[in-house]
Structures are given as structure tokens and as C-alpha cells.
Coordinates of C-alpha atoms and ligand atoms in Angstrom, one line a residue:
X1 CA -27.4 23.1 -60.0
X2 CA -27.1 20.2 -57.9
X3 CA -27.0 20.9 -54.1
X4 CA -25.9 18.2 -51.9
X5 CA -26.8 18.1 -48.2
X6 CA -26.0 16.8 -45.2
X7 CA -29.1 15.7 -43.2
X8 CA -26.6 14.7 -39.9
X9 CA -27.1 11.3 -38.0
X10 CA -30.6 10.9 -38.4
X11 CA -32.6 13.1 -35.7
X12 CA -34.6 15.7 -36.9
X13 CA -34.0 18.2 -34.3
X14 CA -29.7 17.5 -35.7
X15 CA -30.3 19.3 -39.3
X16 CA -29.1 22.5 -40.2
X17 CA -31.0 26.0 -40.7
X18 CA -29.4 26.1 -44.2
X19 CA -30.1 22.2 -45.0
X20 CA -33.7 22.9 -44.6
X21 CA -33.0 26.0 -46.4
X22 CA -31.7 23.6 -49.1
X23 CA -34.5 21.4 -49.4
X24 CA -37.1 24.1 -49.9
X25 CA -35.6 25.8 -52.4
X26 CA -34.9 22.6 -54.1
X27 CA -37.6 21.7 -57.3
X28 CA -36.9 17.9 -56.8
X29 CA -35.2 16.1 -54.0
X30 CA -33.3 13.0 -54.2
X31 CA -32.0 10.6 -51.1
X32 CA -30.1 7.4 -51.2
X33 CA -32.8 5.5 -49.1
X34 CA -35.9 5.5 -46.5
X35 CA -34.3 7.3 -43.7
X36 CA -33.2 9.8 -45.4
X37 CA -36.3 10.6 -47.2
X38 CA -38.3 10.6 -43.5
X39 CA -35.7 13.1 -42.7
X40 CA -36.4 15.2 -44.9
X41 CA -40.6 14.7 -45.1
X42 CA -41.4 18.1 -43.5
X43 CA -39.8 19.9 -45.9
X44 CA -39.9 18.5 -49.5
X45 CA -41.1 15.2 -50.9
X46 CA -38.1 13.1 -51.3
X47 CA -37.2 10.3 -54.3
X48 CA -35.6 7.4 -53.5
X49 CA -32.6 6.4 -56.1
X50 CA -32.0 3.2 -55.7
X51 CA -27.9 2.0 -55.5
X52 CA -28.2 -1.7 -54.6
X53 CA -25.2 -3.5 -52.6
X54 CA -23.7 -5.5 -56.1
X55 CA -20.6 -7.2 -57.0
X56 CA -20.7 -7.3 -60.3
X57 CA -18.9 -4.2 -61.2
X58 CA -20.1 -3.7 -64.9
X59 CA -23.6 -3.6 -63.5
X60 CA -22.6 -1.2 -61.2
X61 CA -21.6 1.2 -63.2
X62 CA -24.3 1.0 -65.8
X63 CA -26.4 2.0 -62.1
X64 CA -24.3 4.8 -61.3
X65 CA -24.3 6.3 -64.9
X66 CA -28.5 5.9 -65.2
X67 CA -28.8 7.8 -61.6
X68 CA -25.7 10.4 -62.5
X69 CA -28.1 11.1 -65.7
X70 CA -31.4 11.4 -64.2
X71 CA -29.8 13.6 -61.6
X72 CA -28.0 15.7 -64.0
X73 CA -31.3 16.3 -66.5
X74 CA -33.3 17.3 -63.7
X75 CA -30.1 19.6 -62.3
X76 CA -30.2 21.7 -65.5
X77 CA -33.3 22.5 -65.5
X78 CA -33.2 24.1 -61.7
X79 CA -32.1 23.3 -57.6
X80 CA -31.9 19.6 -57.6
X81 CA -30.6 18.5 -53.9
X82 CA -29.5 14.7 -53.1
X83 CA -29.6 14.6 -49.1
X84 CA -28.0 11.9 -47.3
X85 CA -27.3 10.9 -43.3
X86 CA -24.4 12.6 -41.7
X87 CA -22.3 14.8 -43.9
X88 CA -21.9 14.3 -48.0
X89 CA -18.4 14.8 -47.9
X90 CA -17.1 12.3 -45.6
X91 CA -17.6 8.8 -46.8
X92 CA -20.8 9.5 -48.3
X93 CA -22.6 8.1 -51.6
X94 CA -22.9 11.6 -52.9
X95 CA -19.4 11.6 -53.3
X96 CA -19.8 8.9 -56.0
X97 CA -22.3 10.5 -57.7
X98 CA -20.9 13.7 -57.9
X99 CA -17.6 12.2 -59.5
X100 CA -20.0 10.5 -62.0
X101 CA -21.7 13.6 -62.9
X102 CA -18.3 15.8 -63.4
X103 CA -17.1 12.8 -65.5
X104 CA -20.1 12.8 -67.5
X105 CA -21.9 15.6 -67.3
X106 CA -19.1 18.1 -66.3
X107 CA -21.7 21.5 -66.8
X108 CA -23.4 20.8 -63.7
X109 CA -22.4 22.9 -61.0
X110 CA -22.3 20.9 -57.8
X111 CA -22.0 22.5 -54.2
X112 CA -22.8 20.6 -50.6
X113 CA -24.4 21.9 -47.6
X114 CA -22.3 20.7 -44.3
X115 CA -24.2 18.4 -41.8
X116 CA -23.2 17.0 -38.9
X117 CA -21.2 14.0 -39.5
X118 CA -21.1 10.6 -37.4
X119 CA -17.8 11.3 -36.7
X120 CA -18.5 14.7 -34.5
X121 CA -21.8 13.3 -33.6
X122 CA -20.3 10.5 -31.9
X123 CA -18.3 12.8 -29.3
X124 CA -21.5 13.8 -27.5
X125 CA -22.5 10.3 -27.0
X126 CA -19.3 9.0 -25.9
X127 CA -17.8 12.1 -23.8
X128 CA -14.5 11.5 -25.8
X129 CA -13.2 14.7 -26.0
X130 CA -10.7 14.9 -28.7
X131 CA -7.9 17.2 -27.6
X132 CA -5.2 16.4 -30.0
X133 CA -4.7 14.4 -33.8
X134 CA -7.0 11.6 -34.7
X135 CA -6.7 9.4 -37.1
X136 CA -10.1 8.2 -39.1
X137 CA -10.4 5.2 -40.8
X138 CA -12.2 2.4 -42.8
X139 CA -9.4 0.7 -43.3
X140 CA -8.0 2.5 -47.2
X141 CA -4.8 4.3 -47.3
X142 CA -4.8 7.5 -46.1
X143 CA -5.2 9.8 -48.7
X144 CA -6.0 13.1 -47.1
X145 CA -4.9 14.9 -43.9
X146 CA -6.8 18.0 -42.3
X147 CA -4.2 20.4 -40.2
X148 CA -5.5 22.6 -38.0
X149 CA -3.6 25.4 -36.0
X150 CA -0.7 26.1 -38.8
X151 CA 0.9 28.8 -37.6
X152 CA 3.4 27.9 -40.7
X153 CA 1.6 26.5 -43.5
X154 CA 4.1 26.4 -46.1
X155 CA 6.4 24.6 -44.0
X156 CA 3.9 22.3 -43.1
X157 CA 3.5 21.6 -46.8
X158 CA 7.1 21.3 -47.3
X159 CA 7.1 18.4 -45.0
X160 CA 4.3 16.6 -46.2
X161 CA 5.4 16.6 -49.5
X162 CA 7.9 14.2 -48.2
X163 CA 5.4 12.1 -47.4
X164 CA 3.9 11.5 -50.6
X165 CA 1.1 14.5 -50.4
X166 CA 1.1 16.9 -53.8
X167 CA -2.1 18.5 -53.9
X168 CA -2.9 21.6 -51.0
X169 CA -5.7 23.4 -49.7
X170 CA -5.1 26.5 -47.5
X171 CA -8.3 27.3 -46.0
X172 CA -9.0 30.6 -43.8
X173 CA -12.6 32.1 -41.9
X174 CA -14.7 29.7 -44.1
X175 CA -18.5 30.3 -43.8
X176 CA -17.0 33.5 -42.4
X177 CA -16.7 36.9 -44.2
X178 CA -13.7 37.0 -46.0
X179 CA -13.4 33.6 -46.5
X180 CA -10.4 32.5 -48.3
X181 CA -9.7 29.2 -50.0
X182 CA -6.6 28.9 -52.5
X183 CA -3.8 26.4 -53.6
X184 CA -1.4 29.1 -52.8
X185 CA -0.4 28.2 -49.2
X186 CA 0.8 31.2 -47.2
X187 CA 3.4 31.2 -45.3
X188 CA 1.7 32.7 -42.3
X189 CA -1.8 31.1 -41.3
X190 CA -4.9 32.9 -39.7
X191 CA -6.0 31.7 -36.0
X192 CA -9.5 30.5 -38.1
X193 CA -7.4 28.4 -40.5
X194 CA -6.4 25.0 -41.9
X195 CA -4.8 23.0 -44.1
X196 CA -6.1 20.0 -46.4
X197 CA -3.8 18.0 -47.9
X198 CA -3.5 15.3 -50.6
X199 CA -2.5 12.5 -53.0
X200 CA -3.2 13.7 -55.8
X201 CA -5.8 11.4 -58.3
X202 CA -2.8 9.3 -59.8
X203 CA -1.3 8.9 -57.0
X204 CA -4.7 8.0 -55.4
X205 CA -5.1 5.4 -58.6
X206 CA -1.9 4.0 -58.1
X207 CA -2.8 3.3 -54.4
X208 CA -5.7 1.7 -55.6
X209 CA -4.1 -0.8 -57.3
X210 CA -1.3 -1.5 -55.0
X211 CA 2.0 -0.7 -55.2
X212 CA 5.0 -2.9 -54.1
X213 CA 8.7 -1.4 -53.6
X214 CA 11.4 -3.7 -52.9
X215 CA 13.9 -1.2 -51.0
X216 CA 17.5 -1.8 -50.7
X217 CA 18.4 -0.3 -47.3
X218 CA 22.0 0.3 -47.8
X219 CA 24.9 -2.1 -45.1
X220 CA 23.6 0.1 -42.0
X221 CA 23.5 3.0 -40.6
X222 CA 21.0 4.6 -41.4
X223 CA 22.7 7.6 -43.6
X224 CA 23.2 5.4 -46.1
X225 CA 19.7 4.9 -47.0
X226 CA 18.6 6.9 -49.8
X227 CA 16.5 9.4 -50.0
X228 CA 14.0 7.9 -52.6
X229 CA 14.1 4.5 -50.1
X230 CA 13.1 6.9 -47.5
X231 CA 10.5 8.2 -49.3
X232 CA 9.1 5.0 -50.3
X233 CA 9.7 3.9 -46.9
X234 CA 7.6 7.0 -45.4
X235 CA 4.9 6.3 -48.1
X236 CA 4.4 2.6 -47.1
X237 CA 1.2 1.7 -45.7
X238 CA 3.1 -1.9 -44.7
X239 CA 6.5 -2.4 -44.5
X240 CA 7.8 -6.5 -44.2
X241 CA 11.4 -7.2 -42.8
X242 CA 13.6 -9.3 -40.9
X243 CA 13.9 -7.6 -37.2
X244 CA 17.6 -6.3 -38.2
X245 CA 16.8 -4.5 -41.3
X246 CA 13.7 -2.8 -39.5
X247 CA 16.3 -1.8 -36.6
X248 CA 18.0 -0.5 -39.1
X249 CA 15.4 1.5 -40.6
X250 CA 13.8 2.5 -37.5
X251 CA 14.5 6.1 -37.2
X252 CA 12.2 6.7 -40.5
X253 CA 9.4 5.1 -39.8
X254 CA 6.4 7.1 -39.1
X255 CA 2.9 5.4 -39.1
X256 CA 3.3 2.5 -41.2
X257 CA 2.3 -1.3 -40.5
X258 CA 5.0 -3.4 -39.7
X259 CA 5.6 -6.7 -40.5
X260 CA 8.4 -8.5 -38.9
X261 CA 9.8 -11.9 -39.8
X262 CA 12.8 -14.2 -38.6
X263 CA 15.9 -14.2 -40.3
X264 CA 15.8 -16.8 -42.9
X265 CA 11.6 -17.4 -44.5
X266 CA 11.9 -15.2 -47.3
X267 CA 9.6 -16.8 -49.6
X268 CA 7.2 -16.0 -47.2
X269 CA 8.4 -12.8 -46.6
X270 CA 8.5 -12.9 -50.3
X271 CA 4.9 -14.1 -50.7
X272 CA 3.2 -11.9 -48.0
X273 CA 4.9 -8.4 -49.8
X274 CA 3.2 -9.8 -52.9
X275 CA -0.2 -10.4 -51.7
X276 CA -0.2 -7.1 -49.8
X277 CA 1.1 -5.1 -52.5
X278 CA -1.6 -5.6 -55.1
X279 CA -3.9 -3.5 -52.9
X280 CA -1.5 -1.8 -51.0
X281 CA 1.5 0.5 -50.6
X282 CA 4.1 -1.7 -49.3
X283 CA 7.9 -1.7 -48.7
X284 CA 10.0 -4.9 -48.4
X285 CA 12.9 -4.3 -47.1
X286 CA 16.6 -5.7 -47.9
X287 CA 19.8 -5.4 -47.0
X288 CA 22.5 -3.3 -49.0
X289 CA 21.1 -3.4 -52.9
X290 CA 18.0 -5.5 -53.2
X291 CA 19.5 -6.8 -56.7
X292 CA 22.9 -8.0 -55.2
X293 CA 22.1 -11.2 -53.5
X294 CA 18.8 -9.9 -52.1
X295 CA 15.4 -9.5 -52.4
X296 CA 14.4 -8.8 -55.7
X297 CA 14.6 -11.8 -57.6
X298 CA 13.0 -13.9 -55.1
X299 CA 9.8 -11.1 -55.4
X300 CA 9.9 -10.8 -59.1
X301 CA 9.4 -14.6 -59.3
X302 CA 6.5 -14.8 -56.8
X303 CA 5.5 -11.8 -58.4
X304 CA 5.2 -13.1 -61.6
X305 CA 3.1 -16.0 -60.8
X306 CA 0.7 -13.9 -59.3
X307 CA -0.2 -12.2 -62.1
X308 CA 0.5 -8.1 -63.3
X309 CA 1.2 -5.8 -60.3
X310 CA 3.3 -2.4 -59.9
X311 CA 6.6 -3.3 -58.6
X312 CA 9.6 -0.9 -58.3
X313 CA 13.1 -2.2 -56.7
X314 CA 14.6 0.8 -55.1
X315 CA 18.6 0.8 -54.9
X316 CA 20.9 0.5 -52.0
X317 CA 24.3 0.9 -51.5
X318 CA 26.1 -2.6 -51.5
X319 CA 28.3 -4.2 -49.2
X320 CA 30.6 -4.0 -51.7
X321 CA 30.7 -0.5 -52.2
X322 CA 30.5 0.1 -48.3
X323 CA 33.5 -2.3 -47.9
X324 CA 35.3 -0.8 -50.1
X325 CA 35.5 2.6 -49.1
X326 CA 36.1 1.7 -45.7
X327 CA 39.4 -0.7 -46.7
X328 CA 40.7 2.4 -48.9
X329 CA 40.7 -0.1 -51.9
X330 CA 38.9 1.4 -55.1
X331 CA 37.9 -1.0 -57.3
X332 CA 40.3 0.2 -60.3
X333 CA 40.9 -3.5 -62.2
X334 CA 38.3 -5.2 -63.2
X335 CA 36.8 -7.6 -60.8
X336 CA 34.6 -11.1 -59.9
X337 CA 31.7 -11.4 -57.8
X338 CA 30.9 -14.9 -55.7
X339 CA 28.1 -15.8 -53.4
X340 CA 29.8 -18.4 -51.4
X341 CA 25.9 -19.8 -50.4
X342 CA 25.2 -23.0 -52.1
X343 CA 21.9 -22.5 -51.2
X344 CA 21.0 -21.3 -55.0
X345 CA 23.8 -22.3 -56.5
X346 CA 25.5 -25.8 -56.3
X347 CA 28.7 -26.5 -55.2
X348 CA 30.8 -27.5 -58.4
X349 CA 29.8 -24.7 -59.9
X350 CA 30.8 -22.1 -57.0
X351 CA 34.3 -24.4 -57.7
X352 CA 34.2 -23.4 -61.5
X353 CA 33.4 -19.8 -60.8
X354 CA 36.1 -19.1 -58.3
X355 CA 38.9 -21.2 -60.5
X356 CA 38.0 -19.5 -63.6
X357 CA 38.0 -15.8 -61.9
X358 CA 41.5 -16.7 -60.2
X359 CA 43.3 -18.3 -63.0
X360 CA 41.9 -15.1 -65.1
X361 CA 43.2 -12.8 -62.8
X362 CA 40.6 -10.4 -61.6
X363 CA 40.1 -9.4 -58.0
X364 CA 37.8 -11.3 -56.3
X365 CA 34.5 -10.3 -54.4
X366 CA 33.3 -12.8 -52.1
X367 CA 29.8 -12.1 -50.8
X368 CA 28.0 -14.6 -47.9
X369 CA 31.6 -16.1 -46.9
X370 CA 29.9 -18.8 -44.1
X371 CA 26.8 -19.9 -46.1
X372 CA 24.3 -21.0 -43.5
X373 CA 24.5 -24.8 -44.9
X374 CA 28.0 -25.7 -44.7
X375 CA 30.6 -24.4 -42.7
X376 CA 33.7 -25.1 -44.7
X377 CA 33.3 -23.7 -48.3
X378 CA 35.3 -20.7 -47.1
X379 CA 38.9 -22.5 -46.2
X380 CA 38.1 -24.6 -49.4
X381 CA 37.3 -21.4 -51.7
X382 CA 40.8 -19.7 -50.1
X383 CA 42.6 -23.2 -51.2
X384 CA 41.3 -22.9 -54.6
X385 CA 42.5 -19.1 -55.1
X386 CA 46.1 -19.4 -52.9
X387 CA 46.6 -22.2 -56.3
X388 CA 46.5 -19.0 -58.1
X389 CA 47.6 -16.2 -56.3
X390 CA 50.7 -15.6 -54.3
X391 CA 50.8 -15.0 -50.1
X392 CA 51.2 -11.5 -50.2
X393 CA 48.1 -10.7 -52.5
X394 CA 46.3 -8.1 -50.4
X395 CA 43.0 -8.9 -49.0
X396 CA 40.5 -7.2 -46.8
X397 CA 38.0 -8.5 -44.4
X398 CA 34.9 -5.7 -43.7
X399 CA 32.4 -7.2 -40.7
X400 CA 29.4 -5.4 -40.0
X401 CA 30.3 -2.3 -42.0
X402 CA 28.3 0.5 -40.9
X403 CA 26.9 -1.5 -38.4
X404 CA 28.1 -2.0 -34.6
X405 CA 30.6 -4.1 -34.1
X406 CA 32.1 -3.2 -37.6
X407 CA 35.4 -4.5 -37.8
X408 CA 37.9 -3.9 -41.0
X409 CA 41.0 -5.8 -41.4
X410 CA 43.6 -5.0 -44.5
X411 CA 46.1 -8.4 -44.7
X412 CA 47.4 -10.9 -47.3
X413 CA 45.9 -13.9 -48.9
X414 CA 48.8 -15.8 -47.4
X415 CA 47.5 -15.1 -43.7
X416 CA 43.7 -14.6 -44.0
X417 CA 43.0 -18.0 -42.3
X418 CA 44.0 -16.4 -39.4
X419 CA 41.2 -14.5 -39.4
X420 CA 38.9 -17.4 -40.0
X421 CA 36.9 -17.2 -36.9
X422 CA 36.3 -14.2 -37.2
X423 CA 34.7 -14.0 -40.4
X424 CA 30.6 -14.5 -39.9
X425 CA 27.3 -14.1 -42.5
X426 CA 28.3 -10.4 -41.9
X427 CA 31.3 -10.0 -43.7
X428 CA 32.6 -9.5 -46.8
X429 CA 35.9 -9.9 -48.3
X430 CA 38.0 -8.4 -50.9
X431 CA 41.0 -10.7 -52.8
X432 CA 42.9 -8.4 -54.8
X433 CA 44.9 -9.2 -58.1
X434 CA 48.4 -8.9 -59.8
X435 CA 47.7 -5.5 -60.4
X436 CA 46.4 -4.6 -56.7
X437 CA 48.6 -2.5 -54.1
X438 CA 48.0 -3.0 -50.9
X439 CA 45.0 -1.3 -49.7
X440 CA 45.7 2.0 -48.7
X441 CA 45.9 2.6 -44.8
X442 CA 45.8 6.8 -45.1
X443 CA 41.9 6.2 -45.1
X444 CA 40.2 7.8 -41.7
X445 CA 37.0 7.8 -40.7
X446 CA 35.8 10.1 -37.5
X447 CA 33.8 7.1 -36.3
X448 CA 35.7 4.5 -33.9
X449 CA 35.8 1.0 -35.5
X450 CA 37.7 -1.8 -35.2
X451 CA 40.7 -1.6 -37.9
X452 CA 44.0 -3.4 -38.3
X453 CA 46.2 -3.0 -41.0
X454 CA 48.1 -6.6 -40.8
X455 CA 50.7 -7.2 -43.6
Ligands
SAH501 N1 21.9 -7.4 -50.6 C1 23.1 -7.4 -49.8 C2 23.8 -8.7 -49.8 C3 23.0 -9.8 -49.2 S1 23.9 -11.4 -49.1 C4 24.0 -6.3 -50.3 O1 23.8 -5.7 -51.3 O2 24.9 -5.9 -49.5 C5 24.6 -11.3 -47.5 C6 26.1 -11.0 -47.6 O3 26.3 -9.6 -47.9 C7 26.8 -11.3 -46.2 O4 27.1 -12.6 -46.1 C8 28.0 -10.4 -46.4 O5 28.9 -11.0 -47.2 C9 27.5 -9.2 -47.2 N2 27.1 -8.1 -46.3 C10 25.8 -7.5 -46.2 N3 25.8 -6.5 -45.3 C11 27.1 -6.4 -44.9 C12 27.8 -5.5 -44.0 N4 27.1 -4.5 -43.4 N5 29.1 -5.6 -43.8 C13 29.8 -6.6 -44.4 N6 29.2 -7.5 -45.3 C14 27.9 -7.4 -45.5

């Protein structure tokens, strides 16, 4: 059996009854270095295994599995104890070498001995008395969380799952009689209980390694977003944004980093999520879909060049689909879809687009109406479709939809210029076909908006 023990910070008088108890019942005594083995001098002869501070990760490994064997041939045999400083289960280099002995040598029986960790310790040299939730850290993701006072344990589980935790630990009167520890989570707790939840070892791998979600956020409010975005959202250890789209998002964010950005710089934005998600959980957020007009393609390209990474693009509800059911015009006939922003694509070829789509007859999507770099492609894109189309196509204008300010206007191609100044980088609009009706004013909506049916 291997025992392993927690020595506490380093003064003599700090070890525990059933430490010392440990180490004399222990045939051979291990301890990660020279402190350690003066600590435990009165009581058993200690050896020193040696983990030197190397890079090279192959080599480190060949280290680990020598000590895990010496440790484990001596542990069959009898009581084996490896003592270290403070406590062996919180940050500890026993918890290395017991995961390298259960890999390898999984018939060893391991169990620790509590000592007093750095983290209590530190409370009676400060006089910080810690009254409420602390948080931990050495920077990793938070993989674990420790609940105390659950009256409610299995609705506390309920809404950590949300946030990404699948493996629980309901914990009652321990080093107590009648000690109880079990997976099954009660629904009641005792006054002497907690509750230790985590991510679960592939979820723990894939934080390792980083894991970057490009999350389409829907038009606005924030019922719209998902419930997987959420998720993602809520499981982010960074998220990056422009400051609109983390308004937006606000009332879901719970204790991740934020990152905020200008409108405009999204290669950067673009570049940071990449370099942050290899090592990372992170979320970049964009509007409506990422895939229409957004983020994603911009990522995956960075991405790409960076080399392999776990990237997952999360879908939003679109303008689109946001304008539409707001102008009560299903899209029933088939249909085009134009970005009027040169800014990717030249302007002769938004020309050839929008005259093909017209002369074809399908309804007409136009998405980014006043591209930031000219001012004028919209009058000129209506010119090329009125050559086309006759004045009382219906059109719709949707500003802001789901968003304050949100304005919807149902009129005709052969008046939408009247609307010209109020159309903005917000607004989407709808040109319907030969086959279109006019959009159909018995839609309601409880909310109060700005809507004007003008045939
Ligand atoms: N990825 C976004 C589109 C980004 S391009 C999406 O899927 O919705 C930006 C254009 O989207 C804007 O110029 C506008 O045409 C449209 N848009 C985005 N959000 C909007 C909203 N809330 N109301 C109306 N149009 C919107």
C-alpha cells in the first residue's frame, strides 16, 4: 500500500497525530526533497526521489515512470509512505505520482493522510478570515469546485451541470462515524456535509489543450441566444467581443475573462481568440450566426495558419430569420443573399450578383446595406433591381431587430428611398419577387416597437 501524507507547511510542531502515525508504520519513506525529509527525521529515515525542474517532456516522463516503479515495488511488498509539505492533495507532486502508479501499476492501493495545507495555514498569519466563497488559483481552469453548506445538493448539482461540471461527490461526517461518501447526491444534505464537483477527465483533457467556440449570439435580445451558446458562453474561461455583442450577452456571464474590443479590428479580435484558445476555453462572440457574414471564416483562416486546434462554431439565429418573422414575410420562394460591404468583395462583382439575382427573379436579401467604406452602394444597388422589378414589389426594412430602437417598416420598392436615412449598418432589408404578397401586417408582437406598414 502506498500511504501518502501531508507533513503541513513545514514546522514540526504543524504535523498531524495520524501523519506521524503514518510514517512509523511505514517500512520505507519517500519525500520529494530536503525539507521534507528533515520533517520527517524523528520519525523514519526518509529517501529523497529526485523530480528535477525539466522541459524536455520525454525525459520527464521516462523520470516519472522510473520513481512510479520504484515506489510501486517497494509498495507491494508493505506501507510505503511518500510525505510532502502542506497537503498531498492540493497541488502536490504526489498527485503526479499517484496518477502514474494507477496508470501503470493500477494494483497498488493508494490512500493520503490530510495535512495542513498552505492555503489554511496562511489564514493564521494573515488574520484573513474567510467568511464566504474563495476562489484558489494558479492560474489553470477551474476544474473543481468544493460546496459547503448544501442544504440541497441535488439541486446544486443540477445547476452546475450547466456549467460544464459531470462528475459529483457528496460527502457527509467524513473522519467522523458514519461517514458517507457516494456519487449518489441526495437531495437533502447533512449540516457536516459538502459537495465536490467536477470536469470530468475528457473534459479536463480537452481544457488542456484548449478549446475555441466561435458563438453566434443571435440579433439581440438575449432570448435568442441558444442554449448550447449559453452553455459554451458559461464554460468560457475568456470570452472576446466588441462592447455591443458583450452587452448583449451580459445577463449570462458568470466568472469568465472578458475581453473587449472596438467595433471594427477583427483580425485581431480574430488572432487573440486564436492564440488564447489553444490553451484555453474561449468564446468569441458574433453577432446573429457566426457563418453568415461573421466571425467564422475570418477565425478558421487565422486558425488554420496556426496550426491544429479544437474549434467549434456555435449557431445563431440570423438577421434574416429575425427580420423575417418580425415583417410577417416567410421566406416561401426561393431567395438571394447580398453583403452590400465591398470590404471582401469588390464592387463589380456585388453589380453582377445583384443583376443576375434580379433578372432571375428571386427575392432579394440584402445584408450590411451602408458598408462602412462607401456611402452610396445602397441607392445604386436599389437602381440596379427597380431595372428589374416593378414599384409596388414589397420590401421590408427591419433596424435593430431585437434590439432597442428596433424599427420595422413593410413598403414597396418603388418608395424605399424614402426610407434612405433611415437605413444604418443595423438594418436589414427584404426585396420580395413576382411571386411575393405583400408582407403580412396581422403579425403582433406584445413588445412595443416601431412598425409602419406603408404601401
Ligand atoms: N452575422 C450576422 C450578420 C453580420 S453582417 C448575422 O447573422 O445576423 C452585419 C449586417 O447584419 C448588418 O449590416 C445588418 O444588415 C445585419 N444585422 C445584424 N444584426 C441585425 C439586427 N439586429 N437587425 C437588423 N439587421 C441586422
Amino acid at each position: 500500500m502506498l500511504i501518502g501524507i501531508g507533513l503541513g507547511p513545514g514546522n514540526a510542531d504543524l504535523l498531524t497525530l495520524a501523519a506521524v502515525k503514518a510514517l512509523r508504520e511505514s517500512k520505507k519513506v519517500y519525500v520529494p526533497g530536503k525539507m521534507a525529509a528533515e520533517l520527517v527525521a524523528h520519525y523514519a529515515k526518509a529517501e529523497i526521489l529526485d523530480f528535477p525542474m525539466i522541459q524536455d517532456e520525454a525525459e520527464l516522463s521516462k523520470l516519472w515512470g522510473n520513481n512510479a516503479r520504484i515506489v510501486a515495488d517497494e509498495a507491494r511488498e508493505g506501507i510505503v509512505s511518500f510525505a510532502v509539505i502542506g497537503d498531498p492533495n492540493f497541488f502536490s507532486t504526489f498527485s503526479h505520482l499517484r496518477r502514474t502508479i494507477e496508470e501503470n501499476h493500477p494494483d497498488i492501493d493508494i490512500i493520503t493522510v490530510p495535512g495542513v495545507s498552505s492555503i489554511t495555514a496562511q489564514a493564521a498569519r494573515t488574520n484573513v478570515s474567510i467568511e464566504g466563497s474563495f476562489i484558489v488559483s494558479d492560474g489553470s481552469p477551474i476544474r473543481t469546485k468544493i460546496i459547503l453548506k448544501t442544504k440541497n445538493p441535488e439541486k446544486t448539482k443540477k445547476e452546475l451541470t450547466k456549467e460544464g461540471f459531470d462528475e459529483f461527490i457528496y460527502a457527509e461526517r467524513l473522519f467522523l462515524e458514519n461517514e458517507k461518501v457516494t456519487f449518489d447526491v441526495p437531495q437533502k444534505g447533512d449540516y457536516f456535509s459538502m459537495l465536490v464537483a467536477r470536469r470530468s477527465k475528457s473534459m479536463q483533457t480537452s481544457q488542456l489543450r484548449g478549446k475555441l467556440y466561435i458563438v453566434g449570439i443571435g440579433p439581440g435580445a438575449i432570448e435568442h441566444l441558444t442554449r448550447k451558446a449559453e452553455n459554451a458562453l458559461i464554460e468560457s474561461e475568456y470570452i472576446i467581443g466588441n462592447g455591443t455583442y458583450l452587452d448583449q450577452i451580459a445577463p449570462v456571464i458568470k466568472n469568465s475573462k472578458i475581453i473587449r474590443s472596438g467595433m471594427g479590428g477583427e483580425i485581431e479580435r480574430a488572432k487573440k481568440a486564436v492564440e488564447l484558445g489553444k490553451d484555453h476555453v474561449v468564446s468569441l462572440i458574433s453577432g446573429g450566426d457566426a457563418n453568415v457574414y461573421g466571425m467564422a471564416g475570418l477565425v478558421l483562416e487565422v486558425a488554420e495558419k496556426a496550426g491544429s486546434m479544437d474549434i467549434e462554431v456555435i449557431p445563431g439565429v440570423t438577421a434574416l430569420s429575425a427580420a423575417a418573422s418580425l415583417l410577417g414575410a416567410p421566406l416561401v420562394n426561393d431567395f438571394a443573399v447580398i453583403s452590400l460591404s465591398d470590404l471582401l468583395t469588390p464592387n463589380e462583382i456585388i453589380e453582377r450578383r445583384l443583376n443576375s439575382a434580379a433578372e432571375a427573379d428571386f427575392a432579394i436579401v440584402i445584408y450590411n446595406p451602408k458598408s462602412r467604406s462607401r456611402r452610396h452602394n445602397f441607392a445604386e444597388a436599389i437602381e440596379i433591381i427597380r431595372k428589374y422589378r416593378c414599384d409596388d414589389t414589397p420590401v421590408g426594412i427591419v433596424k435593430s431587430a431585437a434590439r432597442e430602437g428596433e424599427t420595422v417598416i413593410a413598403t414597396t420598392l418603388g418608395r424605399i428611398m424614402e426610407y434612405n436615412d433611415l437605413i444604418d449598418m443595423s438594418t436589414i432589408v427584404l426585396i420580395g419577387n413576382s411571386e411575393s404578397r405583400l408582407w403580412d401586417n396581422r403579425i403582433i408582437t406584445p413588445r412595443g416597437y416601431q412598425r409602419k406598414y406603408d404601401y
